[in-house]
mmCIF file of C-alpha atoms in Angstrom:
data_model
loop_
_atom_site.group_PDB
_atom_site.id
_atom_site.type_symbol
_atom_site.label_atom_id
_atom_site.label_comp_id
_atom_site.label_asym_id
_atom_site.label_seq_id
_atom_site.Cartn_x
_atom_site.Cartn_y
_atom_site.Cartn_z
ATOM 1 C CA SER A 1 -4.781 6.921 -6.699
ATOM 2 C CA GLN A 2 -1.743 7.183 -4.467
ATOM 3 C CA GLN A 3 0.502 5.154 -6.763
ATOM 4 C CA GLY A 4 3.718 7.065 -6.281
ATOM 5 C CA GLU A 5 7.022 5.423 -6.878
ATOM 6 C CA GLU A 6 10.143 4.478 -5.020
ATOM 7 C CA ASP A 7 13.411 5.325 -6.675
ATOM 8 C CA PRO A 8 15.849 4.142 -7.611
ATOM 9 C CA GLN A 9 14.412 0.796 -8.666
ATOM 10 C CA ALA A 10 17.712 -0.851 -7.794
ATOM 11 C CA LEU A 11 20.766 0.240 -5.841
ATOM 12 C CA SER A 12 24.089 -1.516 -5.238
ATOM 13 C CA ILE A 13 26.621 -0.155 -2.759
ATOM 14 C CA GLN A 14 29.672 -1.330 -0.850
ATOM 15 C CA GLU A 15 29.274 -2.491 2.701
ATOM 16 C CA GLY A 16 29.787 0.408 5.074
ATOM 17 C CA GLU A 17 28.440 3.036 2.693
ATOM 18 C CA ASN A 18 25.161 4.862 3.187
ATOM 19 C CA ALA A 19 22.095 4.017 1.111
ATOM 20 C CA THR A 20 19.348 6.492 0.285
ATOM 21 C CA MET A 21 16.069 5.651 -1.368
ATOM 22 C CA ASN A 22 13.132 7.889 -2.125
ATOM 23 C CA CYS A 23 9.375 7.648 -2.245
ATOM 24 C CA SER A 24 6.995 10.068 -3.935
ATOM 25 C CA TYR A 25 3.238 10.350 -3.793
ATOM 26 C CA LYS A 26 0.545 12.302 -5.562
ATOM 27 C CA THR A 27 -2.082 13.484 -3.090
ATOM 28 C CA SER A 28 -1.921 14.567 0.540
ATOM 29 C CA ILE A 29 -1.428 11.813 3.059
ATOM 30 C CA ASN A 30 -1.722 11.386 6.814
ATOM 31 C CA ASN A 31 0.906 8.705 7.214
ATOM 32 C CA LEU A 32 3.811 7.109 5.428
ATOM 33 C CA GLN A 33 5.493 3.880 6.414
ATOM 34 C CA TRP A 34 8.670 2.146 5.291
ATOM 35 C CA TYR A 35 8.972 -1.632 5.111
ATOM 36 C CA ARG A 36 11.725 -4.114 4.294
ATOM 37 C CA GLN A 37 11.219 -7.386 2.439
ATOM 38 C CA ASN A 38 13.801 -10.109 2.285
ATOM 39 C CA SER A 39 13.649 -12.303 -0.788
ATOM 40 C CA GLY A 40 10.475 -14.390 -0.923
ATOM 41 C CA ARG A 41 9.271 -13.318 2.504
ATOM 42 C CA GLY A 42 6.695 -10.991 4.003
ATOM 43 C CA LEU A 43 7.272 -7.328 4.711
ATOM 44 C CA VAL A 44 8.689 -6.092 7.987
ATOM 45 C CA HIS A 45 7.764 -2.671 9.329
ATOM 46 C CA LEU A 46 10.631 -0.203 9.797
ATOM 47 C CA ILE A 47 9.322 3.299 10.521
ATOM 48 C CA LEU A 48 6.036 5.175 10.461
ATOM 49 C CA ILE A 49 6.128 8.938 9.932
ATOM 50 C CA ARG A 50 3.051 11.129 10.220
ATOM 51 C CA SER A 51 2.277 14.136 8.062
ATOM 52 C CA ASN A 52 3.098 16.570 10.881
ATOM 53 C CA GLU A 53 6.555 15.053 11.370
ATOM 54 C CA ARG A 54 9.632 15.885 9.345
ATOM 55 C CA GLU A 55 12.163 13.314 10.485
ATOM 56 C CA LYS A 56 12.334 10.075 12.443
ATOM 57 C CA HIS A 57 15.191 7.835 13.460
ATOM 58 C CA SER A 58 15.469 4.201 14.381
ATOM 59 C CA GLY A 59 18.961 2.846 14.893
ATOM 60 C CA ARG A 60 20.803 3.208 11.573
ATOM 61 C CA LEU A 61 17.620 4.282 9.785
ATOM 62 C CA ARG A 62 16.590 7.861 9.181
ATOM 63 C CA VAL A 63 13.357 8.806 7.455
ATOM 64 C CA THR A 64 12.435 12.283 6.291
ATOM 65 C CA LEU A 65 9.144 13.567 4.990
ATOM 66 C CA ASP A 66 8.683 16.671 2.854
ATOM 67 C CA THR A 67 4.973 17.264 2.422
ATOM 68 C CA SER A 68 5.524 20.269 0.148
ATOM 69 C CA LYS A 69 7.370 18.051 -2.314
ATOM 70 C CA LYS A 70 5.202 15.023 -1.572
ATOM 71 C CA SER A 71 8.240 12.873 -0.997
ATOM 72 C CA SER A 72 10.030 10.860 1.656
ATOM 73 C CA SER A 73 13.476 9.386 1.891
ATOM 74 C CA LEU A 74 14.940 6.464 3.792
ATOM 75 C CA LEU A 75 18.610 6.637 4.697
ATOM 76 C CA ILE A 76 20.443 3.550 5.915
ATOM 77 C CA THR A 77 23.811 4.454 7.378
ATOM 78 C CA ALA A 78 26.858 2.184 7.624
ATOM 79 C CA SER A 79 25.210 -0.497 5.510
ATOM 80 C CA ARG A 80 25.667 -4.194 6.226
ATOM 81 C CA ALA A 81 25.267 -7.294 4.071
ATOM 82 C CA ALA A 82 22.116 -8.106 6.057
ATOM 83 C CA ASP A 83 20.513 -4.905 4.750
ATOM 84 C CA THR A 84 20.263 -6.517 1.316
ATOM 85 C CA ALA A 85 16.508 -6.538 0.682
ATOM 86 C CA SER A 86 13.721 -4.692 -1.085
ATOM 87 C CA TYR A 87 12.372 -1.575 0.564
ATOM 88 C CA PHE A 88 8.832 -0.315 0.139
ATOM 89 C CA CYS A 89 6.987 2.761 1.242
ATOM 90 C CA GLY A 90 3.296 2.577 2.040
ATOM 91 C CA LYS A 91 1.442 5.863 2.043
ATOM 92 C CA GLY A 92 -2.108 7.025 2.403
ATOM 93 C CA ASN A 93 -4.983 7.902 4.632
ATOM 94 C CA GLU A 94 -7.674 5.250 5.065
ATOM 95 C CA LYS A 95 -5.334 2.584 3.757
ATOM 96 C CA LEU A 96 -1.778 2.203 2.547
ATOM 97 C CA THR A 97 -0.766 2.160 -1.080
ATOM 98 C CA PHE A 98 2.582 0.601 -1.875
ATOM 99 C CA GLY A 99 4.905 1.221 -4.783
ATOM 100 C CA THR A 100 7.168 -1.199 -6.593
ATOM 101 C CA GLY A 101 10.044 -0.865 -4.143
ATOM 102 C CA THR A 102 13.790 -0.325 -4.264
ATOM 103 C CA ARG A 103 15.984 -3.406 -4.522
ATOM 104 C CA LEU A 104 19.073 -2.748 -2.360
ATOM 105 C CA THR A 105 22.174 -4.923 -2.691
ATOM 106 C CA ILE A 106 25.060 -4.522 -0.263
ATOM 107 C CA ILE A 107 28.344 -5.771 -1.680
ATOM 108 C CA PRO A 108 30.622 -7.254 1.024
ATOM 109 C CA ASP B 7 5.655 -10.881 19.131
ATOM 110 C CA VAL B 8 2.869 -10.617 16.638
ATOM 111 C CA LYS B 9 2.592 -13.644 14.484
ATOM 112 C CA VAL B 10 0.720 -13.817 11.212
ATOM 113 C CA THR B 11 0.598 -17.231 9.649
ATOM 114 C CA GLN B 12 -0.573 -18.293 6.224
ATOM 115 C CA SER B 13 -1.808 -21.785 5.508
ATOM 116 C CA SER B 14 0.611 -22.608 2.696
ATOM 117 C CA ARG B 15 3.934 -21.278 1.435
ATOM 118 C CA TYR B 16 3.474 -22.758 -2.016
ATOM 119 C CA LEU B 17 0.281 -23.810 -3.759
ATOM 120 C CA VAL B 18 -0.390 -25.140 -7.241
ATOM 121 C CA LYS B 19 -3.953 -25.185 -8.529
ATOM 122 C CA ARG B 20 -5.666 -25.783 -11.838
ATOM 123 C CA THR B 21 -7.654 -23.231 -13.802
ATOM 124 C CA GLY B 22 -11.265 -23.166 -12.650
ATOM 125 C CA GLU B 23 -10.613 -24.576 -9.177
ATOM 126 C CA LYS B 24 -11.912 -22.838 -6.083
ATOM 127 C CA VAL B 25 -8.966 -21.801 -3.942
ATOM 128 C CA PHE B 26 -8.892 -20.870 -0.267
ATOM 129 C CA LEU B 27 -5.998 -18.977 1.244
ATOM 130 C CA GLU B 28 -6.098 -18.814 5.015
ATOM 131 C CA CYS B 29 -4.502 -16.251 7.311
ATOM 132 C CA VAL B 30 -4.419 -16.301 11.097
ATOM 133 C CA GLN B 31 -3.067 -13.655 13.483
ATOM 134 C CA ASP B 32 -2.527 -14.156 17.183
ATOM 135 C CA MET B 33 -2.529 -10.599 18.539
ATOM 136 C CA ASP B 34 -6.213 -9.712 18.620
ATOM 137 C CA HIS B 35 -5.799 -7.187 15.793
ATOM 138 C CA GLU B 36 -8.922 -5.550 14.451
ATOM 139 C CA ASN B 37 -7.686 -4.999 10.909
ATOM 140 C CA MET B 38 -6.643 -7.609 8.383
ATOM 141 C CA PHE B 39 -5.549 -7.277 4.771
ATOM 142 C CA TRP B 40 -4.908 -9.317 1.660
ATOM 143 C CA TYR B 41 -2.391 -8.121 -0.926
ATOM 144 C CA ARG B 42 -0.947 -9.622 -4.038
ATOM 145 C CA GLN B 43 2.579 -8.897 -5.155
ATOM 146 C CA ASP B 44 3.723 -9.088 -8.762
ATOM 147 C CA PRO B 45 7.025 -8.087 -10.365
ATOM 148 C CA GLY B 46 6.887 -4.526 -11.623
ATOM 149 C CA LEU B 47 3.513 -3.888 -9.977
ATOM 150 C CA GLY B 48 4.450 -3.919 -6.312
ATOM 151 C CA LEU B 49 1.893 -4.752 -3.634
ATOM 152 C CA ARG B 50 -1.727 -4.208 -4.463
ATOM 153 C CA LEU B 51 -4.557 -4.365 -1.949
ATOM 154 C CA ILE B 52 -7.273 -6.894 -2.750
ATOM 155 C CA TYR B 53 -9.572 -6.702 0.296
ATOM 156 C CA PHE B 54 -9.368 -5.608 3.883
ATOM 157 C CA SER B 55 -11.458 -6.028 7.000
ATOM 158 C CA TYR B 56 -11.666 -3.795 10.044
ATOM 159 C CA ASP B 57 -13.915 -6.048 12.110
ATOM 160 C CA VAL B 58 -15.453 -9.500 12.196
ATOM 161 C CA LYS B 59 -17.853 -10.037 9.319
ATOM 162 C CA MET B 60 -16.872 -6.674 7.848
ATOM 163 C CA LYS B 61 -15.038 -6.382 4.559
ATOM 164 C CA GLU B 62 -14.039 -3.628 2.204
ATOM 165 C CA LYS B 63 -12.825 -3.803 -1.379
ATOM 166 C CA GLY B 64 -9.295 -2.767 -2.045
ATOM 167 C CA ASP B 65 -7.842 -1.720 -5.363
ATOM 168 C CA ILE B 66 -8.159 -5.014 -7.237
ATOM 169 C CA PRO B 67 -11.051 -7.078 -5.793
ATOM 170 C CA GLU B 68 -12.240 -8.577 -9.078
ATOM 171 C CA GLY B 69 -12.112 -12.371 -9.075
ATOM 172 C CA TYR B 70 -11.706 -12.568 -5.290
ATOM 173 C CA SER B 71 -13.893 -12.729 -2.226
ATOM 174 C CA VAL B 72 -13.086 -12.839 1.480
ATOM 175 C CA SER B 73 -14.484 -14.183 4.701
ATOM 176 C CA ARG B 74 -13.905 -13.121 8.265
ATOM 177 C CA GLU B 75 -16.016 -15.186 10.629
ATOM 178 C CA LYS B 76 -13.612 -14.905 13.547
ATOM 179 C CA LYS B 77 -11.411 -12.017 14.565
ATOM 180 C CA GLU B 78 -8.169 -13.902 14.165
ATOM 181 C CA ARG B 79 -8.875 -15.450 10.762
ATOM 182 C CA PHE B 80 -9.192 -13.830 7.337
ATOM 183 C CA SER B 81 -9.681 -16.000 4.287
ATOM 184 C CA LEU B 82 -9.160 -15.095 0.655
ATOM 185 C CA ILE B 83 -11.210 -17.048 -1.858
ATOM 186 C CA LEU B 84 -10.594 -17.386 -5.556
ATOM 187 C CA GLU B 85 -13.968 -18.558 -6.815
ATOM 188 C CA SER B 86 -12.624 -19.855 -10.129
ATOM 189 C CA ALA B 87 -8.864 -19.609 -10.349
ATOM 190 C CA SER B 88 -7.348 -18.232 -13.518
ATOM 191 C CA THR B 89 -3.761 -18.105 -14.734
ATOM 192 C CA ASN B 90 -3.629 -14.328 -14.229
ATOM 193 C CA GLN B 91 -4.092 -14.939 -10.522
ATOM 194 C CA THR B 92 -0.699 -16.613 -10.330
ATOM 195 C CA SER B 93 1.058 -14.420 -7.795
ATOM 196 C CA MET B 94 2.507 -14.033 -4.317
ATOM 197 C CA TYR B 95 -0.293 -13.422 -1.820
ATOM 198 C CA LEU B 96 0.485 -11.598 1.399
ATOM 199 C CA CYS B 97 -1.739 -11.308 4.433
ATOM 200 C CA ALA B 98 -1.263 -8.600 7.043
ATOM 201 C CA SER B 99 -2.885 -7.429 10.245
ATOM 202 C CA SER B 100 -2.837 -4.251 12.299
ATOM 203 C CA LEU B 101 -4.319 -2.707 15.394
ATOM 204 C CA GLY B 102 -7.414 -0.557 15.212
ATOM 205 C CA PRO B 103 -9.942 0.837 15.379
ATOM 206 C CA GLY B 104 -9.856 4.090 13.528
ATOM 207 C CA THR B 105 -10.704 5.730 10.287
ATOM 208 C CA TYR B 106 -7.108 5.927 9.173
ATOM 209 C CA LEU B 107 -5.815 2.400 8.929
ATOM 210 C CA SER B 108 -2.585 3.938 7.639
ATOM 211 C CA SER B 109 -1.891 5.055 11.239
ATOM 212 C CA TYR B 110 -1.043 1.519 12.290
ATOM 213 C CA GLU B 111 1.932 -0.568 11.351
ATOM 214 C CA GLN B 112 1.061 -3.731 9.521
ATOM 215 C CA TYR B 113 2.399 -7.157 10.401
ATOM 216 C CA PHE B 114 2.802 -9.415 7.413
ATOM 217 C CA GLY B 115 2.701 -13.149 7.035
ATOM 218 C CA PRO B 116 5.377 -15.031 5.059
ATOM 219 C CA GLY B 117 3.288 -15.144 1.899
ATOM 220 C CA THR B 118 1.729 -17.852 -0.258
ATOM 221 C CA ARG B 119 3.120 -18.299 -3.738
ATOM 222 C CA LEU B 120 0.172 -19.474 -5.814
ATOM 223 C CA THR B 121 0.605 -20.939 -9.261
ATOM 224 C CA VAL B 122 -2.477 -21.532 -11.397
ATOM 225 C CA THR B 123 -1.898 -23.835 -14.357
#
């Protein structure tokens, strides 16, 4: 099973600060994806990173992947109130396995 | 823009009823998925399909079945609803084909919150 975890489970920061959340997994993977979920809605894709990549950027988002440690991190820089959401990583090979997510709250 | 729609946002059913959850995508995606989301358990894959009339069990298929008669539509069926199937159900789709479905970003619908009483 690929049931790794995101941590922390919850994170509250001031607007303008950076937010970092982590995702771990247990067995080798080909791909890892980060998603955002606003309360009561579906997930929205943020970034896909492949096992042969170490870092990817998209706007204020930066994702790193360390295959030796079987972990990934998502950094959101200069956070905004609109970034308040839950963030999930999906990892795997044939299919994605999701964890329980990190609940991020941005305090205005 | 890819659009994935689900037939209901909220649904209340009685124990023992047969329940159909419908999902439609408009981007000609090969792959479609059904997940359920529960507090403390995250998203768990119920079934997925990589082609019309094809289906594969996910991690928690017990108590569910699926149907994919047309490429754009993927239905989740609860043959006899039970209270432990009260959950948020999320449908998703992605491009294919390929062995590694994890290579493709998934587009999610808004979810159906099902309550079984």
